Amino acid sequence: MANSQFDLFLHEATYADNASEASLDRDRLYGLYTSWCFVNEQPTGTESSFWAAMKHKVSVRRNGLRMKGPAAADYILSSYPRLV
């Protein structure tokens, strides 16, 4: 499905930065997804359904993805409450 919730998440909350050595690891990518769901008032899929959808979309290892947008801000503030 071309416009699945997962495609929309990738489009709105991530961008490719192939020049950087940094990349979203497995935990951060799923955490960003849950923040994106929260910010957009979308139901959060299970972790297994998320990874099944991501299987053909991104590499779990070096994917070159970086965070962007409101979901990134929510994820960072949720992950590091001392920043607030």
PDB file of C-alpha atoms in Angstrom:
ATOM      1  CA  MET A   1       0.000   0.000   0.000  1.00  0.00           C
ATOM      2  CA  ALA A   2       1.683   3.208  -1.187  1.00  0.00           C
ATOM      3  CA  ASN A   3       0.150   5.541   1.394  1.00  0.00           C
ATOM      4  CA  SER A   4       0.163   3.351   4.484  1.00  0.00           C
ATOM      5  CA  GLN A   5       0.514   4.790   7.963  1.00  0.00           C
ATOM      6  CA  PHE A   6       4.128   3.629   7.918  1.00  0.00           C
ATOM      7  CA  ASP A   7       4.888   5.389   4.615  1.00  0.00           C
ATOM      8  CA  LEU A   8       3.354   8.574   5.968  1.00  0.00           C
ATOM      9  CA  PHE A   9       5.411   8.244   9.149  1.00  0.00           C
ATOM     10  CA  LEU A  10       8.642   7.879   7.173  1.00  0.00           C
ATOM     11  CA  HIS A  11       7.754  10.860   4.981  1.00  0.00           C
ATOM     12  CA  GLU A  12       6.754  13.181   7.831  1.00  0.00           C
ATOM     13  CA  ALA A  13       9.165  12.204  10.599  1.00  0.00           C
ATOM     14  CA  THR A  14      12.401  11.142   8.885  1.00  0.00           C
ATOM     15  CA  TYR A  15      14.806  12.241   6.188  1.00  0.00           C
ATOM     16  CA  ALA A  16      17.750  10.543   4.543  1.00  0.00           C
ATOM     17  CA  ASP A  17      21.196  11.832   5.466  1.00  0.00           C
ATOM     18  CA  ASN A  18      23.565   9.515   3.660  1.00  0.00           C
ATOM     19  CA  ALA A  19      26.541  11.808   4.262  1.00  0.00           C
ATOM     20  CA  SER A  20      26.374  11.302   8.014  1.00  0.00           C
ATOM     21  CA  GLU A  21      27.680   8.313   9.889  1.00  0.00           C
ATOM     22  CA  ALA A  22      24.810   8.689  12.361  1.00  0.00           C
ATOM     23  CA  SER A  23      21.647   6.739  11.797  1.00  0.00           C
ATOM     24  CA  LEU A  24      18.471   5.899  13.697  1.00  0.00           C
ATOM     25  CA  ASP A  25      18.888   2.585  15.451  1.00  0.00           C
ATOM     26  CA  ARG A  26      16.063   0.133  15.999  1.00  0.00           C
ATOM     27  CA  ASP A  27      14.911   1.529  19.362  1.00  0.00           C
ATOM     28  CA  ARG A  28      14.990   5.150  18.255  1.00  0.00           C
ATOM     29  CA  LEU A  29      13.148   4.451  15.010  1.00  0.00           C
ATOM     30  CA  TYR A  30      10.313   2.672  16.811  1.00  0.00           C
ATOM     31  CA  GLY A  31      10.276   5.351  19.530  1.00  0.00           C
ATOM     32  CA  LEU A  32      10.007   8.044  16.861  1.00  0.00           C
ATOM     33  CA  TYR A  33       7.122   6.117  15.321  1.00  0.00           C
ATOM     34  CA  THR A  34       5.243   6.006  18.635  1.00  0.00           C
ATOM     35  CA  SER A  35       5.810   9.756  19.070  1.00  0.00           C
ATOM     36  CA  TRP A  36       4.565  10.358  15.523  1.00  0.00           C
ATOM     37  CA  CYS A  37       1.421   8.370  16.312  1.00  0.00           C
ATOM     38  CA  PHE A  38       0.878  10.377  19.502  1.00  0.00           C
ATOM     39  CA  VAL A  39       1.395  13.758  17.826  1.00  0.00           C
ATOM     40  CA  ASN A  40      -0.891  12.828  14.922  1.00  0.00           C
ATOM     41  CA  GLU A  41      -3.524  11.114  17.070  1.00  0.00           C
ATOM     42  CA  GLN A  42      -3.055   7.861  15.164  1.00  0.00           C
ATOM     43  CA  PRO A  43      -3.376   4.392  16.672  1.00  0.00           C
ATOM     44  CA  THR A  44       0.031   2.908  17.341  1.00  0.00           C
ATOM     45  CA  GLY A  45       0.625  -0.388  15.603  1.00  0.00           C
ATOM     46  CA  THR A  46       2.327  -3.187  17.458  1.00  0.00           C
ATOM     47  CA  GLU A  47       6.087  -3.327  17.364  1.00  0.00           C
ATOM     48  CA  SER A  48       5.922  -6.541  15.323  1.00  0.00           C
ATOM     49  CA  SER A  49       3.629  -4.942  12.706  1.00  0.00           C
ATOM     50  CA  PHE A  50       5.922  -1.911  12.575  1.00  0.00           C
ATOM     51  CA  TRP A  51       8.996  -4.051  11.878  1.00  0.00           C
ATOM     52  CA  ALA A  52       7.127  -6.184   9.365  1.00  0.00           C
ATOM     53  CA  ALA A  53       6.254  -2.996   7.451  1.00  0.00           C
ATOM     54  CA  MET A  54       9.770  -1.554   7.780  1.00  0.00           C
ATOM     55  CA  LYS A  55      11.383  -4.775   6.594  1.00  0.00           C
ATOM     56  CA  HIS A  56      11.220  -3.693   2.946  1.00  0.00           C
ATOM     57  CA  LYS A  57      11.462   0.055   3.531  1.00  0.00           C
ATOM     58  CA  VAL A  58      14.585   0.642   5.642  1.00  0.00           C
ATOM     59  CA  SER A  59      17.650  -1.177   6.827  1.00  0.00           C
ATOM     60  CA  VAL A  60      17.757  -1.846  10.556  1.00  0.00           C
ATOM     61  CA  ARG A  61      21.501  -1.290  10.585  1.00  0.00           C
ATOM     62  CA  ARG A  62      22.855   1.697   8.673  1.00  0.00           C
ATOM     63  CA  ASN A  63      19.692   3.284   7.287  1.00  0.00           C
ATOM     64  CA  GLY A  64      20.887   6.900   7.010  1.00  0.00           C
ATOM     65  CA  LEU A  65      17.650   8.145   8.552  1.00  0.00           C
ATOM     66  CA  ARG A  66      17.461  11.203  10.783  1.00  0.00           C
ATOM     67  CA  MET A  67      14.531  12.625  12.759  1.00  0.00           C
ATOM     68  CA  LYS A  68      12.544  15.688  11.750  1.00  0.00           C
ATOM     69  CA  GLY A  69       9.346  17.518  12.615  1.00  0.00           C
ATOM     70  CA  PRO A  70       7.035  17.569  15.627  1.00  0.00           C
ATOM     71  CA  ALA A  71       7.435  13.837  16.272  1.00  0.00           C
ATOM     72  CA  ALA A  72      11.191  14.334  16.656  1.00  0.00           C
ATOM     73  CA  ALA A  73      10.633  17.078  19.233  1.00  0.00           C
ATOM     74  CA  ASP A  74       8.144  14.917  21.121  1.00  0.00           C
ATOM     75  CA  TYR A  75      10.492  11.924  21.055  1.00  0.00           C
ATOM     76  CA  ILE A  76      13.467  13.943  22.304  1.00  0.00           C
ATOM     77  CA  LEU A  77      11.506  15.625  25.087  1.00  0.00           C
ATOM     78  CA  SER A  78       9.953  12.300  26.128  1.00  0.00           C
ATOM     79  CA  SER A  79      13.303  10.533  26.099  1.00  0.00           C
ATOM     80  CA  TYR A  80      15.249  13.217  27.907  1.00  0.00           C
ATOM     81  CA  PRO A  81      12.897  14.865  30.452  1.00  0.00           C
ATOM     82  CA  ARG A  82      15.767  16.755  32.093  1.00  0.00           C
ATOM     83  CA  LEU A  83      15.896  18.988  29.012  1.00  0.00           C
ATOM     84  CA  VAL A  84      12.563  20.518  29.925  1.00  0.00           C
TER      85      VAL A  84
END
